[in-house]
Amino acid sequence: MPGPDRLIRSQKVLVRGLKLDAFIGVYDHEKNRAQPLVIDVEVDLAPHRVEGIEGTFNYEAVVAAAQAIVAEGHIDLVETFAERLAGACIGQDAAQRVRVCVLKPMALAPQADAAGVELVLERTAT
């Protein structure tokens, strides 16, 4: 096996199944009642050795960002929520690529388990 200096390191931080209630949706019946959201976030980190907490991505920041977005008030589109959350995540220095999936479990009930959106943001070389 090659020594550790010859390996390409790849690391991903995951937050799966984050459940929040949000005022979200464009229809009249969605304006005045909170609906459940189920959120998955994947953050690909820049290749580096992690020596301590200060050198990695704070996954608690994902939860805090999602809660802050919900606290701002009504959001018309799930896409808007996903964009804001992805933007907060990619704003951390260690993040190279962020994938956010936001599901509304009640949106198409009982015909479907959920409806939602997946969004990917990736840093590009300048």
Short mmCIF file of the N, C-alpha and C atoms (twelve columns), coordinates in Angstrom:
data_MODEL
# 
_entry.id   MODEL 
# 
loop_
_atom_site.group_PDB 
_atom_site.id 
_atom_site.type_symbol 
_atom_site.label_atom_id 
_atom_site.label_alt_id 
_atom_site.label_comp_id 
_atom_site.label_asym_id 
_atom_site.label_seq_id 
_atom_site.Cartn_x 
_atom_site.Cartn_y 
_atom_site.Cartn_z 
_atom_site.pdbx_PDB_model_num 
ATOM 1   N N  . MET A 1   0.849   -1.180 0.000   1 
ATOM 2   C CA . MET A 1   0.000   0.000  0.000   1 
ATOM 3   C C  . MET A 1   0.891   1.238  0.000   1 
ATOM 4   N N  . PRO A 2   0.521   2.248  -0.815  1 
ATOM 5   C CA . PRO A 2   1.339   3.456  -0.864  1 
ATOM 6   C C  . PRO A 2   1.302   4.195  0.467   1 
ATOM 7   N N  . GLY A 3   2.346   4.970  0.703   1 
ATOM 8   C CA . GLY A 3   2.400   5.779  1.914   1 
ATOM 9   C C  . GLY A 3   1.313   6.841  1.891   1 
ATOM 10  N N  . PRO A 4   0.997   7.433  3.037   1 
ATOM 11  C CA . PRO A 4   -0.093  8.403  3.106   1 
ATOM 12  C C  . PRO A 4   0.118   9.634  2.239   1 
ATOM 13  N N  . ASP A 5   1.378   9.973  1.912   1 
ATOM 14  C CA . ASP A 5   1.626   11.141 1.079   1 
ATOM 15  C C  . ASP A 5   1.312   10.884 -0.388  1 
ATOM 16  N N  . ARG A 6   1.117   9.643  -0.779  1 
ATOM 17  C CA . ARG A 6   0.831   9.309  -2.172  1 
ATOM 18  C C  . ARG A 6   -0.655  9.098  -2.430  1 
ATOM 19  N N  . LEU A 7   -1.446  9.140  -1.411  1 
ATOM 20  C CA . LEU A 7   -2.876  8.933  -1.557  1 
ATOM 21  C C  . LEU A 7   -3.574  10.246 -1.879  1 
ATOM 22  N N  . ILE A 8   -4.599  10.162 -2.676  1 
ATOM 23  C CA . ILE A 8   -5.458  11.322 -2.909  1 
ATOM 24  C C  . ILE A 8   -6.575  11.245 -1.879  1 
ATOM 25  N N  . ARG A 9   -6.673  12.269 -1.105  1 
ATOM 26  C CA . ARG A 9   -7.684  12.267 -0.051  1 
ATOM 27  C C  . ARG A 9   -8.968  12.908 -0.558  1 
ATOM 28  N N  . SER A 10  -10.045 12.280 -0.217  1 
ATOM 29  C CA . SER A 10  -11.357 12.808 -0.536  1 
ATOM 30  C C  . SER A 10  -12.207 12.680 0.717   1 
ATOM 31  N N  . GLN A 11  -12.826 13.754 1.096   1 
ATOM 32  C CA . GLN A 11  -13.639 13.714 2.302   1 
ATOM 33  C C  . GLN A 11  -14.944 14.444 2.053   1 
ATOM 34  N N  . LYS A 12  -16.010 13.884 2.599   1 
ATOM 35  C CA . LYS A 12  -17.338 14.441 2.431   1 
ATOM 36  C C  . LYS A 12  -17.991 14.522 3.804   1 
ATOM 37  N N  . VAL A 13  -18.609 15.642 4.086   1 
ATOM 38  C CA . VAL A 13  -19.386 15.812 5.305   1 
ATOM 39  C C  . VAL A 13  -20.849 15.625 4.928   1 
ATOM 40  N N  . LEU A 14  -21.569 14.858 5.739   1 
ATOM 41  C CA . LEU A 14  -22.961 14.533 5.442   1 
ATOM 42  C C  . LEU A 14  -23.880 14.968 6.573   1 
ATOM 43  N N  . VAL A 15  -25.006 15.530 6.205   1 
ATOM 44  C CA . VAL A 15  -26.124 15.742 7.125   1 
ATOM 45  C C  . VAL A 15  -27.318 15.110 6.427   1 
ATOM 46  N N  . ARG A 16  -27.876 14.076 7.015   1 
ATOM 47  C CA . ARG A 16  -28.964 13.318 6.394   1 
ATOM 48  C C  . ARG A 16  -30.238 13.411 7.233   1 
ATOM 49  N N  . GLY A 17  -31.342 13.609 6.541   1 
ATOM 50  C CA . GLY A 17  -32.644 13.535 7.192   1 
ATOM 51  C C  . GLY A 17  -32.933 14.636 8.190   1 
ATOM 52  N N  . LEU A 18  -32.369 15.824 7.976   1 
ATOM 53  C CA . LEU A 18  -32.673 16.962 8.841   1 
ATOM 54  C C  . LEU A 18  -34.148 17.320 8.661   1 
ATOM 55  N N  . LYS A 19  -34.884 17.330 9.742   1 
ATOM 56  C CA . LYS A 19  -36.323 17.593 9.684   1 
ATOM 57  C C  . LYS A 19  -36.625 18.950 10.306  1 
ATOM 58  N N  . LEU A 20  -37.278 19.798 9.517   1 
ATOM 59  C CA . LEU A 20  -37.694 21.117 9.983   1 
ATOM 60  C C  . LEU A 20  -39.104 21.392 9.489   1 
ATOM 61  N N  . ASP A 21  -39.848 22.182 10.234  1 
ATOM 62  C CA . ASP A 21  -41.144 22.669 9.774   1 
ATOM 63  C C  . ASP A 21  -40.945 24.083 9.262   1 
ATOM 64  N N  . ALA A 22  -41.479 24.343 8.061   1 
ATOM 65  C CA . ALA A 22  -41.271 25.645 7.424   1 
ATOM 66  C C  . ALA A 22  -42.555 26.139 6.778   1 
ATOM 67  N N  . PHE A 23  -42.697 27.446 6.746   1 
ATOM 68  C CA . PHE A 23  -43.771 28.055 5.975   1 
ATOM 69  C C  . PHE A 23  -43.237 28.207 4.557   1 
ATOM 70  N N  . ILE A 24  -43.660 27.300 3.682   1 
ATOM 71  C CA . ILE A 24  -43.084 27.232 2.344   1 
ATOM 72  C C  . ILE A 24  -44.142 26.782 1.350   1 
ATOM 73  N N  . GLY A 25  -44.185 27.444 0.204   1 
ATOM 74  C CA . GLY A 25  -45.113 27.061 -0.851  1 
ATOM 75  C C  . GLY A 25  -45.791 28.264 -1.471  1 
ATOM 76  N N  . VAL A 26  -46.262 28.091 -2.703  1 
ATOM 77  C CA . VAL A 26  -46.872 29.193 -3.448  1 
ATOM 78  C C  . VAL A 26  -48.395 29.181 -3.397  1 
ATOM 79  N N  . TYR A 27  -48.974 28.073 -3.013  1 
ATOM 80  C CA . TYR A 27  -50.434 27.966 -3.011  1 
ATOM 81  C C  . TYR A 27  -51.020 28.579 -1.744  1 
ATOM 82  N N  . ASP A 28  -52.260 29.075 -1.866  1 
ATOM 83  C CA . ASP A 28  -52.911 29.718 -0.726  1 
ATOM 84  C C  . ASP A 28  -52.941 28.816 0.506   1 
ATOM 85  N N  . HIS A 29  -53.226 27.537 0.308   1 
ATOM 86  C CA . HIS A 29  -53.322 26.625 1.458   1 
ATOM 87  C C  . HIS A 29  -51.957 26.362 2.110   1 
ATOM 88  N N  . GLU A 30  -50.874 26.804 1.472   1 
ATOM 89  C CA . GLU A 30  -49.528 26.630 2.036   1 
ATOM 90  C C  . GLU A 30  -49.027 27.879 2.770   1 
ATOM 91  N N  . LYS A 31  -49.740 28.961 2.625   1 
ATOM 92  C CA . LYS A 31  -49.249 30.244 3.143   1 
ATOM 93  C C  . LYS A 31  -49.324 30.359 4.668   1 
ATOM 94  N N  . ASN A 32  -50.295 29.724 5.279   1 
ATOM 95  C CA . ASN A 32  -50.530 29.952 6.705   1 
ATOM 96  C C  . ASN A 32  -50.319 28.727 7.582   1 
ATOM 97  N N  . ARG A 33  -49.646 27.723 7.059   1 
ATOM 98  C CA . ARG A 33  -49.372 26.550 7.891   1 
ATOM 99  C C  . ARG A 33  -47.974 26.027 7.590   1 
ATOM 100 N N  . ALA A 34  -47.318 25.643 8.636   1 
ATOM 101 C CA . ALA A 34  -45.976 25.081 8.477   1 
ATOM 102 C C  . ALA A 34  -46.084 23.685 7.880   1 
ATOM 103 N N  . GLN A 35  -45.106 23.355 7.046   1 
ATOM 104 C CA . GLN A 35  -45.040 22.038 6.421   1 
ATOM 105 C C  . GLN A 35  -43.692 21.410 6.750   1 
ATOM 106 N N  . PRO A 36  -43.671 20.096 6.856   1 
ATOM 107 C CA . PRO A 36  -42.391 19.445 7.124   1 
ATOM 108 C C  . PRO A 36  -41.484 19.462 5.897   1 
ATOM 109 N N  . LEU A 37  -40.211 19.647 6.148   1 
ATOM 110 C CA . LEU A 37  -39.173 19.495 5.134   1 
ATOM 111 C C  . LEU A 37  -38.213 18.420 5.622   1 
ATOM 112 N N  . VAL A 38  -37.670 17.657 4.688   1 
ATOM 113 C CA . VAL A 38  -36.607 16.704 4.992   1 
ATOM 114 C C  . VAL A 38  -35.427 17.088 4.110   1 
ATOM 115 N N  . ILE A 39  -34.289 17.333 4.741   1 
ATOM 116 C CA . ILE A 39  -33.146 17.929 4.049   1 
ATOM 117 C C  . ILE A 39  -31.928 17.028 4.172   1 
ATOM 118 N N  . ASP A 40  -31.271 16.813 3.032   1 
ATOM 119 C CA . ASP A 40  -29.986 16.114 2.993   1 
ATOM 120 C C  . ASP A 40  -28.951 17.074 2.426   1 
ATOM 121 N N  . VAL A 41  -27.785 17.100 3.031   1 
ATOM 122 C CA . VAL A 41  -26.698 17.953 2.556   1 
ATOM 123 C C  . VAL A 41  -25.422 17.123 2.490   1 
ATOM 124 N N  . GLU A 42  -24.718 17.235 1.362   1 
ATOM 125 C CA . GLU A 42  -23.390 16.637 1.199   1 
ATOM 126 C C  . GLU A 42  -22.421 17.757 0.862   1 
ATOM 127 N N  . VAL A 43  -21.311 17.796 1.560   1 
ATOM 128 C CA . VAL A 43  -20.294 18.815 1.306   1 
ATOM 129 C C  . VAL A 43  -18.979 18.111 1.018   1 
ATOM 130 N N  . ASP A 44  -18.486 18.248 -0.216  1 
ATOM 131 C CA . ASP A 44  -17.166 17.728 -0.564  1 
ATOM 132 C C  . ASP A 44  -16.136 18.755 -0.116  1 
ATOM 133 N N  . LEU A 45  -15.141 18.273 0.605   1 
ATOM 134 C CA . LEU A 45  -14.121 19.167 1.145   1 
ATOM 135 C C  . LEU A 45  -12.902 19.226 0.246   1 
ATOM 136 N N  . ALA A 46  -12.215 20.344 0.298   1 
ATOM 137 C CA . ALA A 46  -10.953 20.480 -0.420  1 
ATOM 138 C C  . ALA A 46  -9.983  19.442 0.132   1 
ATOM 139 N N  . PRO A 47  -9.194  18.810 -0.743  1 
ATOM 140 C CA . PRO A 47  -8.252  17.791 -0.261  1 
ATOM 141 C C  . PRO A 47  -7.228  18.392 0.700   1 
ATOM 142 N N  . HIS A 48  -7.211  17.870 1.889   1 
ATOM 143 C CA . HIS A 48  -6.230  18.279 2.893   1 
ATOM 144 C C  . HIS A 48  -6.313  17.313 4.066   1 
ATOM 145 N N  . ARG A 49  -5.284  17.303 4.839   1 
ATOM 146 C CA . ARG A 49  -5.288  16.483 6.049   1 
ATOM 147 C C  . ARG A 49  -6.009  17.241 7.152   1 
ATOM 148 N N  . VAL A 50  -6.877  16.556 7.812   1 
ATOM 149 C CA . VAL A 50  -7.610  17.174 8.913   1 
ATOM 150 C C  . VAL A 50  -6.860  16.897 10.206  1 
ATOM 151 N N  . GLU A 51  -6.365  17.948 10.817  1 
ATOM 152 C CA . GLU A 51  -5.603  17.819 12.056  1 
ATOM 153 C C  . GLU A 51  -6.450  18.188 13.269  1 
ATOM 154 N N  . GLY A 52  -7.456  19.015 13.066  1 
ATOM 155 C CA . GLY A 52  -8.296  19.452 14.180  1 
ATOM 156 C C  . GLY A 52  -9.595  20.020 13.654  1 
ATOM 157 N N  . ILE A 53  -10.489 20.330 14.550  1 
ATOM 158 C CA . ILE A 53  -11.817 20.801 14.163  1 
ATOM 159 C C  . ILE A 53  -11.760 22.083 13.339  1 
ATOM 160 N N  . GLU A 54  -10.764 22.928 13.595  1 
ATOM 161 C CA . GLU A 54  -10.683 24.194 12.860  1 
ATOM 162 C C  . GLU A 54  -10.340 23.991 11.394  1 
ATOM 163 N N  . GLY A 55  -9.869  22.816 11.018  1 
ATOM 164 C CA . GLY A 55  -9.484  22.565 9.634   1 
ATOM 165 C C  . GLY A 55  -10.521 21.844 8.810   1 
ATOM 166 N N  . THR A 56  -11.718 21.700 9.339   1 
ATOM 167 C CA . THR A 56  -12.733 20.971 8.589   1 
ATOM 168 C C  . THR A 56  -14.017 21.781 8.511   1 
ATOM 169 N N  . PHE A 57  -15.048 21.168 7.990   1 
ATOM 170 C CA . PHE A 57  -16.351 21.791 7.797   1 
ATOM 171 C C  . PHE A 57  -17.208 21.547 9.035   1 
ATOM 172 N N  . ASN A 58  -17.841 22.567 9.535   1 
ATOM 173 C CA . ASN A 58  -18.686 22.448 10.718  1 
ATOM 174 C C  . ASN A 58  -20.089 22.030 10.300  1 
ATOM 175 N N  . TYR A 59  -20.413 20.762 10.486  1 
ATOM 176 C CA . TYR A 59  -21.729 20.289 10.053  1 
ATOM 177 C C  . TYR A 59  -22.850 20.848 10.911  1 
ATOM 178 N N  . GLU A 60  -22.555 21.287 12.117  1 
ATOM 179 C CA . GLU A 60  -23.579 21.954 12.918  1 
ATOM 180 C C  . GLU A 60  -24.009 23.265 12.263  1 
ATOM 181 N N  . ALA A 61  -23.124 23.849 11.461  1 
ATOM 182 C CA . ALA A 61  -23.459 25.078 10.742  1 
ATOM 183 C C  . ALA A 61  -24.549 24.832 9.704   1 
ATOM 184 N N  . VAL A 62  -24.641 23.616 9.177   1 
ATOM 185 C CA . VAL A 62  -25.710 23.276 8.231   1 
ATOM 186 C C  . VAL A 62  -27.059 23.395 8.927   1 
ATOM 187 N N  . VAL A 63  -27.162 22.802 10.100  1 
ATOM 188 C CA . VAL A 63  -28.411 22.856 10.865  1 
ATOM 189 C C  . VAL A 63  -28.747 24.300 11.225  1 
ATOM 190 N N  . ALA A 64  -27.770 25.032 11.707  1 
ATOM 191 C CA . ALA A 64  -27.994 26.429 12.091  1 
ATOM 192 C C  . ALA A 64  -28.436 27.269 10.899  1 
ATOM 193 N N  . ALA A 65  -27.817 27.062 9.742   1 
ATOM 194 C CA . ALA A 65  -28.188 27.820 8.543   1 
ATOM 195 C C  . ALA A 65  -29.610 27.487 8.114   1 
ATOM 196 N N  . ALA A 66  -29.965 26.213 8.121   1 
ATOM 197 C CA . ALA A 66  -31.322 25.806 7.737   1 
ATOM 198 C C  . ALA A 66  -32.353 26.402 8.695   1 
ATOM 199 N N  . GLN A 67  -32.070 26.360 9.977   1 
ATOM 200 C CA . GLN A 67  -32.982 26.936 10.964  1 
ATOM 201 C C  . GLN A 67  -33.118 28.444 10.779  1 
ATOM 202 N N  . ALA A 68  -32.028 29.113 10.470  1 
ATOM 203 C CA . ALA A 68  -32.063 30.564 10.261  1 
ATOM 204 C C  . ALA A 68  -32.890 30.926 9.030   1 
ATOM 205 N N  . ILE A 69  -32.777 30.145 7.977   1 
ATOM 206 C CA . ILE A 69  -33.557 30.402 6.762   1 
ATOM 207 C C  . ILE A 69  -35.041 30.247 7.058   1 
ATOM 208 N N  . VAL A 70  -35.406 29.191 7.771   1 
ATOM 209 C CA . VAL A 70  -36.805 28.971 8.149   1 
ATOM 210 C C  . VAL A 70  -37.302 30.126 9.020   1 
ATOM 211 N N  . ALA A 71  -36.474 30.605 9.933   1 
ATOM 212 C CA . ALA A 71  -36.867 31.670 10.857  1 
ATOM 213 C C  . ALA A 71  -37.109 33.005 10.157  1 
ATOM 214 N N  . GLU A 72  -36.566 33.174 8.946   1 
ATOM 215 C CA . GLU A 72  -36.762 34.423 8.206   1 
ATOM 216 C C  . GLU A 72  -38.208 34.619 7.782   1 
ATOM 217 N N  . GLY A 73  -38.985 33.550 7.727   1 
ATOM 218 C CA . GLY A 73  -40.390 33.671 7.353   1 
ATOM 219 C C  . GLY A 73  -40.720 32.876 6.104   1 
ATOM 220 N N  . HIS A 74  -41.893 33.144 5.558   1 
ATOM 221 C CA . HIS A 74  -42.413 32.367 4.434   1 
ATOM 222 C C  . HIS A 74  -41.476 32.413 3.220   1 
ATOM 223 N N  . ILE A 75  -41.321 31.256 2.602   1 
ATOM 224 C CA . ILE A 75  -40.538 31.112 1.371   1 
ATOM 225 C C  . ILE A 75  -41.469 30.510 0.334   1 
ATOM 226 N N  . ASP A 76  -41.537 31.108 -0.840  1 
ATOM 227 C CA . ASP A 76  -42.432 30.579 -1.871  1 
ATOM 228 C C  . ASP A 76  -41.963 29.237 -2.422  1 
ATOM 229 N N  . LEU A 77  -40.689 29.125 -2.741  1 
ATOM 230 C CA . LEU A 77  -40.213 27.957 -3.485  1 
ATOM 231 C C  . LEU A 77  -39.200 27.132 -2.698  1 
ATOM 232 N N  . VAL A 78  -39.316 25.827 -2.836  1 
ATOM 233 C CA . VAL A 78  -38.325 24.914 -2.269  1 
ATOM 234 C C  . VAL A 78  -36.962 25.208 -2.889  1 
ATOM 235 N N  . GLU A 79  -36.950 25.582 -4.162  1 
ATOM 236 C CA . GLU A 79  -35.703 25.917 -4.849  1 
ATOM 237 C C  . GLU A 79  -34.987 27.078 -4.163  1 
ATOM 238 N N  . THR A 80  -35.751 28.057 -3.705  1 
ATOM 239 C CA . THR A 80  -35.170 29.203 -3.005  1 
ATOM 240 C C  . THR A 80  -34.525 28.769 -1.693  1 
ATOM 241 N N  . PHE A 81  -35.220 27.916 -0.955  1 
ATOM 242 C CA . PHE A 81  -34.659 27.393 0.295   1 
ATOM 243 C C  . PHE A 81  -33.356 26.653 0.015   1 
ATOM 244 N N  . ALA A 82  -33.368 25.769 -0.985  1 
ATOM 245 C CA . ALA A 82  -32.174 24.984 -1.325  1 
ATOM 246 C C  . ALA A 82  -31.017 25.892 -1.732  1 
ATOM 247 N N  . GLU A 83  -31.299 26.915 -2.510  1 
ATOM 248 C CA . GLU A 83  -30.262 27.857 -2.959  1 
ATOM 249 C C  . GLU A 83  -29.633 28.588 -1.778  1 
ATOM 250 N N  . ARG A 84  -30.455 29.048 -0.856  1 
ATOM 251 C CA . ARG A 84  -29.933 29.765 0.315   1 
ATOM 252 C C  . ARG A 84  -29.077 28.849 1.191   1 
ATOM 253 N N  . LEU A 85  -29.546 27.623 1.396   1 
ATOM 254 C CA . LEU A 85  -28.795 26.697 2.235   1 
ATOM 255 C C  . LEU A 85  -27.479 26.300 1.573   1 
ATOM 256 N N  . ALA A 86  -27.529 26.026 0.281   1 
ATOM 257 C CA . ALA A 86  -26.295 25.681 -0.439  1 
ATOM 258 C C  . ALA A 86  -25.308 26.844 -0.401  1 
ATOM 259 N N  . GLY A 87  -25.808 28.060 -0.547  1 
ATOM 260 C CA . GLY A 87  -24.946 29.240 -0.481  1 
ATOM 261 C C  . GLY A 87  -24.269 29.394 0.871   1 
ATOM 262 N N  . ALA A 88  -25.011 29.119 1.934   1 
ATOM 263 C CA . ALA A 88  -24.421 29.187 3.276   1 
ATOM 264 C C  . ALA A 88  -23.333 28.134 3.447   1 
ATOM 265 N N  . CYS A 89  -23.552 26.961 2.881   1 
ATOM 266 C CA . CYS A 89  -22.574 25.872 3.024   1 
ATOM 267 C C  . CYS A 89  -21.317 26.127 2.200   1 
ATOM 268 N N  . ILE A 90  -21.486 26.555 0.956   1 
ATOM 269 C CA . ILE A 90  -20.320 26.770 0.086   1 
ATOM 270 C C  . ILE A 90  -19.517 27.971 0.583   1 
ATOM 271 N N  . GLY A 91  -20.123 28.804 1.424   1 
ATOM 272 C CA . GLY A 91  -19.427 29.949 1.997   1 
ATOM 273 C C  . GLY A 91  -18.358 29.584 3.014   1 
ATOM 274 N N  . GLN A 92  -18.382 28.355 3.501   1 
ATOM 275 C CA . GLN A 92  -17.318 27.914 4.414   1 
ATOM 276 C C  . GLN A 92  -16.081 27.564 3.592   1 
ATOM 277 N N  . ASP A 93  -14.918 27.978 4.057   1 
ATOM 278 C CA . ASP A 93  -13.675 27.830 3.299   1 
ATOM 279 C C  . ASP A 93  -13.374 26.404 2.865   1 
ATOM 280 N N  . ALA A 94  -13.658 25.428 3.689   1 
ATOM 281 C CA . ALA A 94  -13.292 24.042 3.382   1 
ATOM 282 C C  . ALA A 94  -14.165 23.423 2.294   1 
ATOM 283 N N  . ALA A 95  -15.322 24.015 2.012   1 
ATOM 284 C CA . ALA A 95  -16.277 23.427 1.067   1 
ATOM 285 C C  . ALA A 95  -15.846 23.649 -0.378  1 
ATOM 286 N N  . GLN A 96  -15.821 22.579 -1.159  1 
ATOM 287 C CA . GLN A 96  -15.526 22.646 -2.591  1 
ATOM 288 C C  . GLN A 96  -16.788 22.466 -3.428  1 
ATOM 289 N N  . ARG A 97  -17.661 21.588 -2.966  1 
ATOM 290 C CA . ARG A 97  -18.882 21.263 -3.703  1 
ATOM 291 C C  . ARG A 97  -19.960 20.956 -2.674  1 
ATOM 292 N N  . VAL A 98  -21.168 21.437 -2.927  1 
ATOM 293 C CA . VAL A 98  -22.283 21.220 -2.007  1 
ATOM 294 C C  . VAL A 98  -23.473 20.688 -2.795  1 
ATOM 295 N N  . ARG A 99  -24.079 19.638 -2.257  1 
ATOM 296 C CA . ARG A 99  -25.328 19.114 -2.817  1 
ATOM 297 C C  . ARG A 99  -26.384 19.205 -1.733  1 
ATOM 298 N N  . VAL A 100 -27.500 19.860 -2.061  1 
ATOM 299 C CA . VAL A 100 -28.606 20.011 -1.123  1 
ATOM 300 C C  . VAL A 100 -29.846 19.403 -1.761  1 
ATOM 301 N N  . CYS A 101 -30.503 18.523 -1.026  1 
ATOM 302 C CA . CYS A 101 -31.764 17.935 -1.454  1 
ATOM 303 C C  . CYS A 101 -32.817 18.312 -0.417  1 
ATOM 304 N N  . VAL A 102 -33.894 18.954 -0.874  1 
ATOM 305 C CA . VAL A 102 -34.972 19.371 0.019   1 
ATOM 306 C C  . VAL A 102 -36.253 18.712 -0.455  1 
ATOM 307 N N  . LEU A 103 -36.874 17.957 0.438   1 
ATOM 308 C CA . LEU A 103 -38.115 17.257 0.124   1 
ATOM 309 C C  . LEU A 103 -39.255 17.805 0.970   1 
ATOM 310 N N  . LYS A 104 -40.441 17.906 0.336   1 
ATOM 311 C CA . LYS A 104 -41.683 18.229 1.037   1 
ATOM 312 C C  . LYS A 104 -42.512 16.943 1.067   1 
ATOM 313 N N  . PRO A 105 -42.515 16.234 2.181   1 
ATOM 314 C CA . PRO A 105 -43.202 14.943 2.235   1 
ATOM 315 C C  . PRO A 105 -44.708 15.020 1.995   1 
ATOM 316 N N  . MET A 106 -45.338 16.125 2.311   1 
ATOM 317 C CA . MET A 106 -46.791 16.219 2.176   1 
ATOM 318 C C  . MET A 106 -47.237 16.814 0.840   1 
ATOM 319 N N  . ALA A 107 -46.321 17.243 0.003   1 
ATOM 320 C CA . ALA A 107 -46.666 17.987 -1.208  1 
ATOM 321 C C  . ALA A 107 -47.565 17.214 -2.162  1 
ATOM 322 N N  . LEU A 108 -47.349 15.937 -2.328  1 
ATOM 323 C CA . LEU A 108 -48.131 15.130 -3.266  1 
ATOM 324 C C  . LEU A 108 -48.839 13.967 -2.575  1 
ATOM 325 N N  . ALA A 109 -48.986 14.066 -1.266  1 
ATOM 326 C CA . ALA A 109 -49.631 12.978 -0.513  1 
ATOM 327 C C  . ALA A 109 -51.098 12.861 -0.918  1 
ATOM 328 N N  . PRO A 110 -51.636 11.686 -1.023  1 
ATOM 329 C CA . PRO A 110 -51.020 10.392 -0.754  1 
ATOM 330 C C  . PRO A 110 -50.426 9.726  -2.002  1 
ATOM 331 N N  . GLN A 111 -50.417 10.418 -3.131  1 
ATOM 332 C CA . GLN A 111 -49.943 9.806  -4.373  1 
ATOM 333 C C  . GLN A 111 -48.439 9.538  -4.388  1 
ATOM 334 N N  . ALA A 112 -47.673 10.345 -3.693  1 
ATOM 335 C CA . ALA A 112 -46.214 10.177 -3.689  1 
ATOM 336 C C  . ALA A 112 -45.685 10.431 -2.282  1 
ATOM 337 N N  . ASP A 113 -44.541 9.851  -1.996  1 
ATOM 338 C CA . ASP A 113 -43.928 10.026 -0.675  1 
ATOM 339 C C  . ASP A 113 -43.434 11.450 -0.446  1 
ATOM 340 N N  . ALA A 114 -42.973 12.108 -1.510  1 
ATOM 341 C CA . ALA A 114 -42.439 13.456 -1.361  1 
ATOM 342 C C  . ALA A 114 -42.209 14.065 -2.733  1 
ATOM 343 N N  . ALA A 115 -42.113 15.385 -2.750  1 
ATOM 344 C CA . ALA A 115 -41.670 16.131 -3.928  1 
ATOM 345 C C  . ALA A 115 -40.578 17.066 -3.438  1 
ATOM 346 N N  . GLY A 116 -39.661 17.415 -4.323  1 
ATOM 347 C CA . GLY A 116 -38.596 18.293 -3.869  1 
ATOM 348 C C  . GLY A 116 -37.642 18.679 -4.962  1 
ATOM 349 N N  . VAL A 117 -36.493 19.140 -4.540  1 
ATOM 350 C CA . VAL A 117 -35.486 19.637 -5.469  1 
ATOM 351 C C  . VAL A 117 -34.100 19.264 -4.954  1 
ATOM 352 N N  . GLU A 118 -33.184 19.080 -5.894  1 
ATOM 353 C CA . GLU A 118 -31.775 18.864 -5.569  1 
ATOM 354 C C  . GLU A 118 -30.970 19.936 -6.283  1 
ATOM 355 N N  . LEU A 119 -30.040 20.530 -5.566  1 
ATOM 356 C CA . LEU A 119 -29.225 21.613 -6.104  1 
ATOM 357 C C  . LEU A 119 -27.762 21.329 -5.793  1 
ATOM 358 N N  . VAL A 120 -26.895 21.613 -6.756  1 
ATOM 359 C CA . VAL A 120 -25.459 21.433 -6.561  1 
ATOM 360 C C  . VAL A 120 -24.753 22.752 -6.858  1 
ATOM 361 N N  . LEU A 121 -23.893 23.171 -5.942  1 
ATOM 362 C CA . LEU A 121 -23.001 24.312 -6.164  1 
ATOM 363 C C  . LEU A 121 -21.576 23.807 -6.053  1 
ATOM 364 N N  . GLU A 122 -20.717 24.283 -6.947  1 
ATOM 365 C CA . GLU A 122 -19.329 23.837 -6.934  1 
ATOM 366 C C  . GLU A 122 -18.412 25.021 -7.191  1 
ATOM 367 N N  . ARG A 123 -17.343 25.104 -6.424  1 
ATOM 368 C CA . ARG A 123 -16.341 26.152 -6.652  1 
ATOM 369 C C  . ARG A 123 -15.591 25.839 -7.939  1 
ATOM 370 N N  . THR A 124 -15.265 26.869 -8.685  1 
ATOM 371 C CA . THR A 124 -14.458 26.685 -9.884  1 
ATOM 372 C C  . THR A 124 -13.116 27.363 -9.681  1 
ATOM 373 N N  . ALA A 125 -12.133 26.884 -10.399 1 
ATOM 374 C CA . ALA A 125 -10.807 27.504 -10.332 1 
ATOM 375 C C  . ALA A 125 -10.876 28.871 -10.994 1 
ATOM 376 N N  . THR A 126 -10.220 29.845 -10.402 1 
ATOM 377 C CA . THR A 126 -10.254 31.193 -10.983 1 
ATOM 378 C C  . THR A 126 -9.012  31.482 -11.766 1 
# 
